[in-house]
Coordinates of C-alpha atoms and ligand atoms in Angstrom, one line a residue:
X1 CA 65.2 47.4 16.2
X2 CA 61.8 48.8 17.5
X3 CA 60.9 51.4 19.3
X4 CA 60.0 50.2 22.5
X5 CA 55.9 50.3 22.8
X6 CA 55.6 47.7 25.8
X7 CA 57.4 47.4 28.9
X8 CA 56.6 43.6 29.4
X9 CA 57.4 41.1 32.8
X10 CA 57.1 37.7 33.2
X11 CA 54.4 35.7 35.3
X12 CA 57.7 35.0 37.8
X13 CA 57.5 38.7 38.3
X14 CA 53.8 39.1 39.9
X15 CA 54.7 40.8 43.0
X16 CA 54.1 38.4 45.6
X17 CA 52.7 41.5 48.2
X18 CA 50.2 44.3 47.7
X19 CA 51.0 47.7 49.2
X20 CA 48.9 49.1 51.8
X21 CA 48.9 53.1 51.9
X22 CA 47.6 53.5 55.9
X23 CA 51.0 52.1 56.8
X24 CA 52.5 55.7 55.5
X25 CA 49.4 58.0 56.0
X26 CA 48.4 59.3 59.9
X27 CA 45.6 56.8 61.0
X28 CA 42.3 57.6 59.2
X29 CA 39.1 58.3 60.9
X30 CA 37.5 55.1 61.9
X31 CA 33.9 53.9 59.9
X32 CA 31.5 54.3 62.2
X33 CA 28.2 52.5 63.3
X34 CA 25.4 55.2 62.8
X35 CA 23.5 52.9 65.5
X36 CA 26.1 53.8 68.3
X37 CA 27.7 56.3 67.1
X38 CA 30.9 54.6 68.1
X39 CA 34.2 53.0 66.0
X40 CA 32.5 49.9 63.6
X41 CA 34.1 46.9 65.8
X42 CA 35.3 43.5 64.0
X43 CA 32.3 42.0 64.9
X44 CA 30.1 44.2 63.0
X45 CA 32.4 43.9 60.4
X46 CA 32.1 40.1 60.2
X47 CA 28.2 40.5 59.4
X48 CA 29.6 41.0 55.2
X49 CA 33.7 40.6 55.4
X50 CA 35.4 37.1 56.2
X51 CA 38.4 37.1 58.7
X52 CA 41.6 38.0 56.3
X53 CA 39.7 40.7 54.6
X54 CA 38.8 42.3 58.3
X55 CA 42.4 42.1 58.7
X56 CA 43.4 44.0 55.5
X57 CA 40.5 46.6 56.7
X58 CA 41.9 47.5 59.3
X59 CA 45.7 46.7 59.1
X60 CA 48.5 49.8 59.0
X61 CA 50.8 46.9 57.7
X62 CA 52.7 48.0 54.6
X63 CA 52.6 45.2 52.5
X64 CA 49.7 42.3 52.6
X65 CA 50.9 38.5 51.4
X66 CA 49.1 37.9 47.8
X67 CA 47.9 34.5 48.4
X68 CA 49.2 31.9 45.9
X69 CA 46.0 30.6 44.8
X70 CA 45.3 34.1 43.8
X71 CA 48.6 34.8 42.2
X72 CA 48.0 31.2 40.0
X73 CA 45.1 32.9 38.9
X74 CA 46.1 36.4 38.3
X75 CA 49.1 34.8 35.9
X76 CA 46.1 34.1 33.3
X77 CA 46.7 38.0 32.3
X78 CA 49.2 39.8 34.8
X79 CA 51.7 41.1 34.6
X80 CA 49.7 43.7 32.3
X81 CA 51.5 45.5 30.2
X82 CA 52.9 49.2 30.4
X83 CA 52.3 51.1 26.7
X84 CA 54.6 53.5 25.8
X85 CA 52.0 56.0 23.8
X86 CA 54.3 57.1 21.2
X87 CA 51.9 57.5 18.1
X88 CA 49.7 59.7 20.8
X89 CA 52.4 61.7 21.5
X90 CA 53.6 62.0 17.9
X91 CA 49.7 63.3 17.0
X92 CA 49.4 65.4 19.8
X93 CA 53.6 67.1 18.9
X94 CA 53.7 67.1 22.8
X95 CA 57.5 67.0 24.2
X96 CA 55.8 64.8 27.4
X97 CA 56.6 60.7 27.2
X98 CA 52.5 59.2 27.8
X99 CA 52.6 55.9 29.1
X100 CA 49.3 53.9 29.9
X101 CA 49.3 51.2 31.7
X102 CA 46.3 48.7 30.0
X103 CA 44.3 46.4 32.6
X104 CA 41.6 45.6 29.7
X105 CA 43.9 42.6 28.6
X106 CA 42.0 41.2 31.5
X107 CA 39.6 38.2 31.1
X108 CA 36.3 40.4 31.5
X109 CA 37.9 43.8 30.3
X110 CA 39.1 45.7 33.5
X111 CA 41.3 45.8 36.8
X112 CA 38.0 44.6 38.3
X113 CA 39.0 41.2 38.8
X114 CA 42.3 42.0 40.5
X115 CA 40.4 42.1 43.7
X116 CA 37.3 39.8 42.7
X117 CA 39.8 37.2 42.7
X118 CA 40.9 37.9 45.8
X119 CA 37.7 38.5 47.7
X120 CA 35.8 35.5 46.1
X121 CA 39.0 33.6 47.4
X122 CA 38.8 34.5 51.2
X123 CA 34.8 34.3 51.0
X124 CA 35.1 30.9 50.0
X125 CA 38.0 29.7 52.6
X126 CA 35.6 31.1 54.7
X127 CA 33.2 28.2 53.9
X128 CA 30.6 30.8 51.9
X129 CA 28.8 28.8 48.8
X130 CA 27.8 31.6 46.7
X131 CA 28.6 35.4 46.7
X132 CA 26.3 38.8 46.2
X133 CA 27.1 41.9 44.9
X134 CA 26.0 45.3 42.8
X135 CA 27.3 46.5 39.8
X136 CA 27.4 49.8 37.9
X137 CA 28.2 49.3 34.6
X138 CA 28.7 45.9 34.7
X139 CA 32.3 45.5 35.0
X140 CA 32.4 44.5 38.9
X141 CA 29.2 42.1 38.1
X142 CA 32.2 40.4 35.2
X143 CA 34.4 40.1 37.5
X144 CA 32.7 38.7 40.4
X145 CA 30.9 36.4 38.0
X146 CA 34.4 35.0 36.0
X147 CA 35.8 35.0 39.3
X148 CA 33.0 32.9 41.1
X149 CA 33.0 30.5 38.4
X150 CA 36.7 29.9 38.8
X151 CA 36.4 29.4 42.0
X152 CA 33.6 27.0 41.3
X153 CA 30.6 29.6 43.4
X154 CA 27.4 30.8 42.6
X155 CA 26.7 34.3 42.7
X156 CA 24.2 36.9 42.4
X157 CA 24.7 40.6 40.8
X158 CA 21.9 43.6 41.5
X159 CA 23.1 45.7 37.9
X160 CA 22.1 49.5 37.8
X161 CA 18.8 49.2 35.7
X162 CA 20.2 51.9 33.6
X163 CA 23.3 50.1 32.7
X164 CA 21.2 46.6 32.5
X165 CA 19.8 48.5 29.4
X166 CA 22.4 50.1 27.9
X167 CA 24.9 46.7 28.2
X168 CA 22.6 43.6 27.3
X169 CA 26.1 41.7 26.5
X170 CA 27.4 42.7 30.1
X171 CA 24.6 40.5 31.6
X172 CA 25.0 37.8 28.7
X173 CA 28.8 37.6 30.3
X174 CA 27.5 37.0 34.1
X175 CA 25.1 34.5 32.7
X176 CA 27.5 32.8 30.8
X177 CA 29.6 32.3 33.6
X178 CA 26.6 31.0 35.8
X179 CA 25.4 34.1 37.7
X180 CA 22.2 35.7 38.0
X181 CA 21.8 39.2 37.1
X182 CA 19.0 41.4 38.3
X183 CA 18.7 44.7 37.1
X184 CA 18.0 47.4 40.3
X185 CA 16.3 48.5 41.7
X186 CA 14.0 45.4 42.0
X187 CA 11.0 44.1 43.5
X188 CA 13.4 41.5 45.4
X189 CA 14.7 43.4 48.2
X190 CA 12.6 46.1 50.6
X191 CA 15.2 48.3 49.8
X192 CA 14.6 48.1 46.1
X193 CA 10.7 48.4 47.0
X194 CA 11.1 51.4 48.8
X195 CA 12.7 52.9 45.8
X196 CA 9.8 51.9 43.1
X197 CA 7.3 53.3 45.5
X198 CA 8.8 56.8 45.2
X199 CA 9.9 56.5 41.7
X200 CA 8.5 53.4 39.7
X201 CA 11.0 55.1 36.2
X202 CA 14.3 55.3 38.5
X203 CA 17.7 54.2 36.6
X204 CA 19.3 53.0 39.9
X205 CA 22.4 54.1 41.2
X206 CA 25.4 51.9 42.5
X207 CA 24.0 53.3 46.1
X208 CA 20.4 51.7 45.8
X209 CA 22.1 48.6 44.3
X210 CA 24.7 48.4 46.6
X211 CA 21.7 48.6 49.4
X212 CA 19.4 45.8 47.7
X213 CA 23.1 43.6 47.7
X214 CA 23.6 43.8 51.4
X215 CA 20.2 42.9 52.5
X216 CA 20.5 39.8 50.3
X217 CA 23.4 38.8 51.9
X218 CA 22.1 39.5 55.2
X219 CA 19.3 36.9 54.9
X220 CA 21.6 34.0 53.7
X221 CA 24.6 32.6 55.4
X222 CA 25.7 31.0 53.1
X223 CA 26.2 34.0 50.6
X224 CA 29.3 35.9 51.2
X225 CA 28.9 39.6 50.2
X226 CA 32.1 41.5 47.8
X227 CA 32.8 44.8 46.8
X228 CA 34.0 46.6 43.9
X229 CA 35.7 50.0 45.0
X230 CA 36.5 52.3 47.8
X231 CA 36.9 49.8 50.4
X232 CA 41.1 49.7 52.1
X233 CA 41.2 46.1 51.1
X234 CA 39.7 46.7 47.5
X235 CA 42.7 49.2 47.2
X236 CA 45.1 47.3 48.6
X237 CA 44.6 44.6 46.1
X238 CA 44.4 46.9 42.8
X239 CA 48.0 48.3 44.3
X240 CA 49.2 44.9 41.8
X241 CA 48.9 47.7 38.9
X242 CA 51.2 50.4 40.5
X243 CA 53.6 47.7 42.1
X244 CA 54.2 46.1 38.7
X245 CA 54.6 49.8 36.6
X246 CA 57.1 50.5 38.8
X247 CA 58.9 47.4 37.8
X248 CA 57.9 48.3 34.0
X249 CA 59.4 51.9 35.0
X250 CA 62.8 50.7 35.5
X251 CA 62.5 48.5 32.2
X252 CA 62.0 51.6 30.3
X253 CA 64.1 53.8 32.5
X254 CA 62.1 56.1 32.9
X255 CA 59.5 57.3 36.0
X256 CA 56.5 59.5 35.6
X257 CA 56.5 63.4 37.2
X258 CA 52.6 62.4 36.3
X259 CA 50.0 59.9 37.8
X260 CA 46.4 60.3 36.2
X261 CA 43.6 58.0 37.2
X262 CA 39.7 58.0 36.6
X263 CA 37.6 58.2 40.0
X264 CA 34.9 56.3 40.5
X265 CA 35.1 54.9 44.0
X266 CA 38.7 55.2 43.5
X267 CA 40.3 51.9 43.1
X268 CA 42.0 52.0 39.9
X269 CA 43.5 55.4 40.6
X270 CA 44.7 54.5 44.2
X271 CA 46.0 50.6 42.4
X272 CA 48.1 52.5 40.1
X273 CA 49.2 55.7 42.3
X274 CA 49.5 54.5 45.4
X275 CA 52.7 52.5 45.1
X276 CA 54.6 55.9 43.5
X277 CA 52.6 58.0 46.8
X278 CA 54.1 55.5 49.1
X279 CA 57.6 55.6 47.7
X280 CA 57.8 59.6 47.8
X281 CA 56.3 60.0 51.2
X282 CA 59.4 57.4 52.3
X283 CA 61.7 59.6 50.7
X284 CA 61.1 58.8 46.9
X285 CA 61.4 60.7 43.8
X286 CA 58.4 63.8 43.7
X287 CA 54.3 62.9 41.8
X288 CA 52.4 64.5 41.3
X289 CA 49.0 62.7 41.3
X290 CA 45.6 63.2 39.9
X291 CA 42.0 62.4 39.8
X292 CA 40.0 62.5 36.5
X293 CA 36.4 62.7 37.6
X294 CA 33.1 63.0 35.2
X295 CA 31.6 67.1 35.6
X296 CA 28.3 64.8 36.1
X297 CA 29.1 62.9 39.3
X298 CA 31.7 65.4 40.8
X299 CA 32.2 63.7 44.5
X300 CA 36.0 65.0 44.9
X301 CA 35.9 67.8 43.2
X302 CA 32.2 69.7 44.4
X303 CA 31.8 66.9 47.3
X304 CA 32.0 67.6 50.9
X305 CA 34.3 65.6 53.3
X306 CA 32.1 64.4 55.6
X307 CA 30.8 60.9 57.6
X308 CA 27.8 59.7 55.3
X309 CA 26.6 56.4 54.3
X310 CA 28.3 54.2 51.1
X311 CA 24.6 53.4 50.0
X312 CA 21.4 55.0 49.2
X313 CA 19.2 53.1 52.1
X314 CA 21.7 53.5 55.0
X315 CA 22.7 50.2 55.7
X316 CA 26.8 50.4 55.4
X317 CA 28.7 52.3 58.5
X318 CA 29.5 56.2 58.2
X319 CA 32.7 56.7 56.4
X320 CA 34.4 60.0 56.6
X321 CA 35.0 60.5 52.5
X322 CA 34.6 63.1 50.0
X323 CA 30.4 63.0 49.1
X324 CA 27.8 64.2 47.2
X325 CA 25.2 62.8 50.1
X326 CA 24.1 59.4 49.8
X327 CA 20.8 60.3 48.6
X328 CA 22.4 61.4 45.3
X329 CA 21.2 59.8 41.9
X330 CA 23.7 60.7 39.5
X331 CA 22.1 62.1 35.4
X332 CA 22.7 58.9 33.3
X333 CA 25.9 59.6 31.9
X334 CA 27.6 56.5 30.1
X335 CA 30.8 56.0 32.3
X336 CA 28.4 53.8 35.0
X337 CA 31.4 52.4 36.9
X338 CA 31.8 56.5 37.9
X339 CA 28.8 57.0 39.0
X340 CA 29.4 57.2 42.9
X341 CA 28.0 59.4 45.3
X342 CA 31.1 58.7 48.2
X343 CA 34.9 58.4 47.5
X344 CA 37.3 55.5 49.1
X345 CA 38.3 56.9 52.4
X346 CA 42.5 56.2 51.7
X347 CA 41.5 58.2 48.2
X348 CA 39.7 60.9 49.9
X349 CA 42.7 61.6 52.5
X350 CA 45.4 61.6 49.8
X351 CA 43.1 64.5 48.2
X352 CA 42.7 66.1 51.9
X353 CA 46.3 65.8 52.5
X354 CA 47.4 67.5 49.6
X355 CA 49.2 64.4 48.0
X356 CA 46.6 64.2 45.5
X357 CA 44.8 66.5 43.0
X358 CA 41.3 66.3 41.2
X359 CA 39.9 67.6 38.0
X360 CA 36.6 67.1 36.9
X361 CA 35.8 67.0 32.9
X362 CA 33.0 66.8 30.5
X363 CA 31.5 63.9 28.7
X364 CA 31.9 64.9 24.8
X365 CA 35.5 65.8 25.6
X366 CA 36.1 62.9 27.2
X367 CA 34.9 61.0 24.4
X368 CA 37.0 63.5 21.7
X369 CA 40.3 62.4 23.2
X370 CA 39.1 58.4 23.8
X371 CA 38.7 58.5 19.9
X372 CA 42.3 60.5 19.2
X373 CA 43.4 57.4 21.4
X374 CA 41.8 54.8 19.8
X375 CA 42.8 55.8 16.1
X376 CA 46.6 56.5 17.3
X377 CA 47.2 53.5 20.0
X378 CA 44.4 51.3 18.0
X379 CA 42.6 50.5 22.0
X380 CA 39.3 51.1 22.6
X381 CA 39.0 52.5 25.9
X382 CA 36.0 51.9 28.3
X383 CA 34.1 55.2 28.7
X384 CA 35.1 55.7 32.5
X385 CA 38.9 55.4 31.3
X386 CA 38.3 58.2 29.0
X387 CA 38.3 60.7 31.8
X388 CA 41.7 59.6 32.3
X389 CA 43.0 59.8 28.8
X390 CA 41.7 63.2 28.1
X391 CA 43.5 64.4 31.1
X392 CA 46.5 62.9 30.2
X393 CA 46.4 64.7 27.1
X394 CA 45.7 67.6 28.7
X395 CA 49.1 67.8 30.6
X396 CA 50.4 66.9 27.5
X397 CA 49.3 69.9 25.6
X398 CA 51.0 72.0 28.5
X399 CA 54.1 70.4 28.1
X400 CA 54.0 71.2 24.5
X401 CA 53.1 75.0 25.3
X402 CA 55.5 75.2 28.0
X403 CA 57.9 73.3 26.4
X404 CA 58.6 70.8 29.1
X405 CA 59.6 67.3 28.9
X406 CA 57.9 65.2 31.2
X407 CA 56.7 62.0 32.0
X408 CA 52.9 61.4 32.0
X409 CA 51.3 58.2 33.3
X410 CA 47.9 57.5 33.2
X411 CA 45.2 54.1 33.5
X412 CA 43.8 52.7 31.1
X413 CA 41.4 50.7 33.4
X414 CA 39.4 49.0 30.9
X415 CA 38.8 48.2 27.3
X416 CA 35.1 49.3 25.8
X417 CA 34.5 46.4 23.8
X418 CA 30.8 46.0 25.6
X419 CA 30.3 50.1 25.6
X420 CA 30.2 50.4 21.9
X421 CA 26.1 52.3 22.5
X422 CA 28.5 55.1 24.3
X423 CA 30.6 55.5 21.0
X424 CA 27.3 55.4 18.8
X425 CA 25.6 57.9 20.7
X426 CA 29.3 59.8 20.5
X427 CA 29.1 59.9 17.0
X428 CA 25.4 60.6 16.4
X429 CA 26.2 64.0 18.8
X430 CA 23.4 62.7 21.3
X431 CA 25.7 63.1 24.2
X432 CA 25.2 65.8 26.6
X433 CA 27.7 67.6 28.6
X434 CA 26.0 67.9 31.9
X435 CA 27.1 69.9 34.6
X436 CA 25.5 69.5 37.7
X437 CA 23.7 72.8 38.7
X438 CA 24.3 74.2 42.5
X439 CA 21.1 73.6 43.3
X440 CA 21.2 70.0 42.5
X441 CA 24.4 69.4 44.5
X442 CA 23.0 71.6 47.6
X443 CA 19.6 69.3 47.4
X444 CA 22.2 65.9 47.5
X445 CA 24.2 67.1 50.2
X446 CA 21.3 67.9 52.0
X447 CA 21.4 63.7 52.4
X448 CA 24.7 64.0 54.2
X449 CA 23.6 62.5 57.7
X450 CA 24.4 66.0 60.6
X451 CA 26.8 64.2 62.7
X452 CA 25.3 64.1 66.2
X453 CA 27.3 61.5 67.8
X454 CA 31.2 62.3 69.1
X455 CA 34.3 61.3 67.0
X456 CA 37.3 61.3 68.8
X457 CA 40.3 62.1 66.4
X458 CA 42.3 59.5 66.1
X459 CA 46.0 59.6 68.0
X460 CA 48.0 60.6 65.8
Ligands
PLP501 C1 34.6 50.2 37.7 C2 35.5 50.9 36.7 C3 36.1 52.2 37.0 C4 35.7 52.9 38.3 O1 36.0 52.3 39.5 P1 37.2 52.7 40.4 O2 37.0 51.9 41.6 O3 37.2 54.2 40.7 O4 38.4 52.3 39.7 C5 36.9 52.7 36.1 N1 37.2 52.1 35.0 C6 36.7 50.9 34.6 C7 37.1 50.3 33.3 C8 35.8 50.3 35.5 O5 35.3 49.1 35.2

């Protein structure tokens, strides 16, 4: 017999529901509408989100129906498996069990499409023809674009110039799957314009893309607009990862004392986390729960909780979140899909509340333990994942000097089979370990708008 290494379910055991964390947190602060100063109503939310996702928005319901035409799809590669890291721990002499659970067996690489899927879905019940989004590092582009196609949609992607150039294939992938990739920001959108008029050599950032995205969508009714992070529903639907390790946990009969997740706008860490939050808040077993940040783009961790914008123009509500200030344009690092100025709201109150930690590491470290990973497990990991892993071993290492035995899970979010330039540059010692000066930070928070309307806390 083998040692167990994966913690396998069948397509019969997709959960049917995702899990919705507002059901067990006090309410949240509401987005607001920087215009009025007042609550963002459902109509304003209809301008970029059709009917069931307005729903999942704003719902306190526990658990969400997965519909079946999104479940059909997801059994192309869910249920993903849970790894049991045992030649990592074996290398590493740690006492801790590592498990990882792997979401880059998915068709473009990532838990990205865990929520395209869904949100190309309800766009297109909704009667839209095509959909628009950004993209970072290309991964929420894939997934739009694989999940469009499926769905039989057009669809549009503004890419971070920066990661445009660094990931040719990435753009190769939308087009292959019929979408139209334009790196940002562009000459397309006045948003994009406004940008190149200040700074003709800027590399983007998800804010200005995300910017250029929503005023494309605005001028076409037919184009349904999706998003990749921080959003409640975007959450809700990546809680498939946690649901199902929780499943896998019992397989191996085990459960982690540890939950590490790399935070971007927070939707991988919240898929996988979440699930274990919401089972010790109703009287579960104890987590503790972390966020693996990059020391480059350090919104949780040097970020201030205020109401600011999600982009860099100002056209999305105020959301009270952990931020670096919306006008923040993060150094070119090569984990893209981290670079975000604002933190998911539900991911930003976990943190507040004290149910969640953050850490925020360096680049070449990063990197160091992505390559221990990759020549013990024999998975390349996608650069933002990294942050993750080297964590994770982190923890590890304490439990060996503290001799403790426990249980450490962490993401793997994605594989880095597109990201190889990040493992070149590794190995030719051209990456840079930037971290961000106080002077820098102070200047991006400066973009934080001063709240001058009236939020009423909400009853709790
Ligand atoms: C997009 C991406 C991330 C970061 O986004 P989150 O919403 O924070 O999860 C992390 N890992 C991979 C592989 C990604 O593609």
């Amino acid at each position: 017999m083998v040692d167990r290494v994966r913690f396998l379910l069948d397509e019969d055991d997709i959960p049917t529901t995702w899990y919705n964390l507002a059901a067990d947190l006090p309410p949240l602060h509401p987005p607001l509408n920087p215009a009025t100063g007042r609550p963002v109503t459902r109509d304003e939310m209809a301008a970029t989100m059709p009917e069931p996702v307005i729903e999942q928005e704003l719902s306190t319901e526990r658990e969400w129906e997965i519909p079946e035409p999104v479940r059909q799809i997801y059994a192309q590669w869910r249920p993903s498996p849970l790894h049991r890291a045992r030649r990592l721990e074996a290398e590493l002499g740690t006492p801790a069990r590592i498990y990882y659970k792997y979401e880059g067996v998915a068709p473009t690489g990532s838990h990205k499409p865990n929520t395209a899927v869904a949100q190309v879905y309800y766009n297109k019940l909704a009667g839209k023809r095509g959909l628009v989004t950004e993209t970072g590092a290309g991964q929420w582009g894939s997934a739009t674009a694989q999940s469009a196609a499926m769905f039989g949609m057009s669809a549009k992607v503004y890419m971070v110039k920066v990661s445009f150039t660094q990931k040719p294939y990435r753009r190769s992938l939308m087009e292959t799957f019929g979408t139209v990739c334009v790196p940002s920001p562009s000459v397309e959108t006045a948003a994009g314009r406004a940008v190149l008029a200040e700074d003709p050599e800027c590399p983007g950032s998800l804010g200005i893309a995300t910017s250029e995205a929503l005023e494309a969508a605005s001028t076409d009714d037919s184009l349904g607009y999706v998003l990749g992070s921080a959003a409640n529903h975007v959450l809700g639907h990546q809680t498939i990862i946690g649901l199902e390790a929780i499943r896998q946990f019992e397989l191996a009969d085990d459960y982690p004392d540890i939950v590490i997740g790399c935070a971007g706008g927070g939707s991988n860490l919240a898929g996988l986390s979440f699930p274990f939050l919401g089972q010790k808040l109703r009287g579960g077993q104890d987590v503790r729960l972390i966020a693996a940040e990059p020391a480059a783009c350090p919104t949780l961790t040097r970020g201030t909780v205020a109401y600011d914008y999600a982009d860099k123009a100002g056209l999305t509500p105020l959301f009270r979140m952990h931020t670096l200030g919306h006008g923040f344009v993060p150094p070119t690092f090569h984990a893209g899909g981290l670079r975000a100025h604002g933190m998911g709201q539900l991911v930003s109150r976990a943190v507040e509340d004290g149910h969640m930690e953050a850490t925020a590491v360096t680049q070449r470290r990063c990197f160091d333990g992505a390559v221990l990973f990759a020549r013990t497990e024999g998975i390349l990991p996608a650069p933002e994942s990294t942050h993750a892993i080297r964590v994770a071993i982190d923890e590890a290492m304490r439990c060996r000097e503290e001799g403790r035995q426990q249980t450490i899970l962490f993401g793997l979010s994605g594989h880095g089979h597109f990201d190889l330039t990040a493992y070149e540059r590794y190995f030719a010692g051209e990456l840079d370990d930037t971290v961000l000066d106080d002077e820098t930070i102070a200047a991006a928070k400066a973009t934080i708008p001063e709240q001058v309307w009236d939020v009423e806390e909400p009853a709790a």
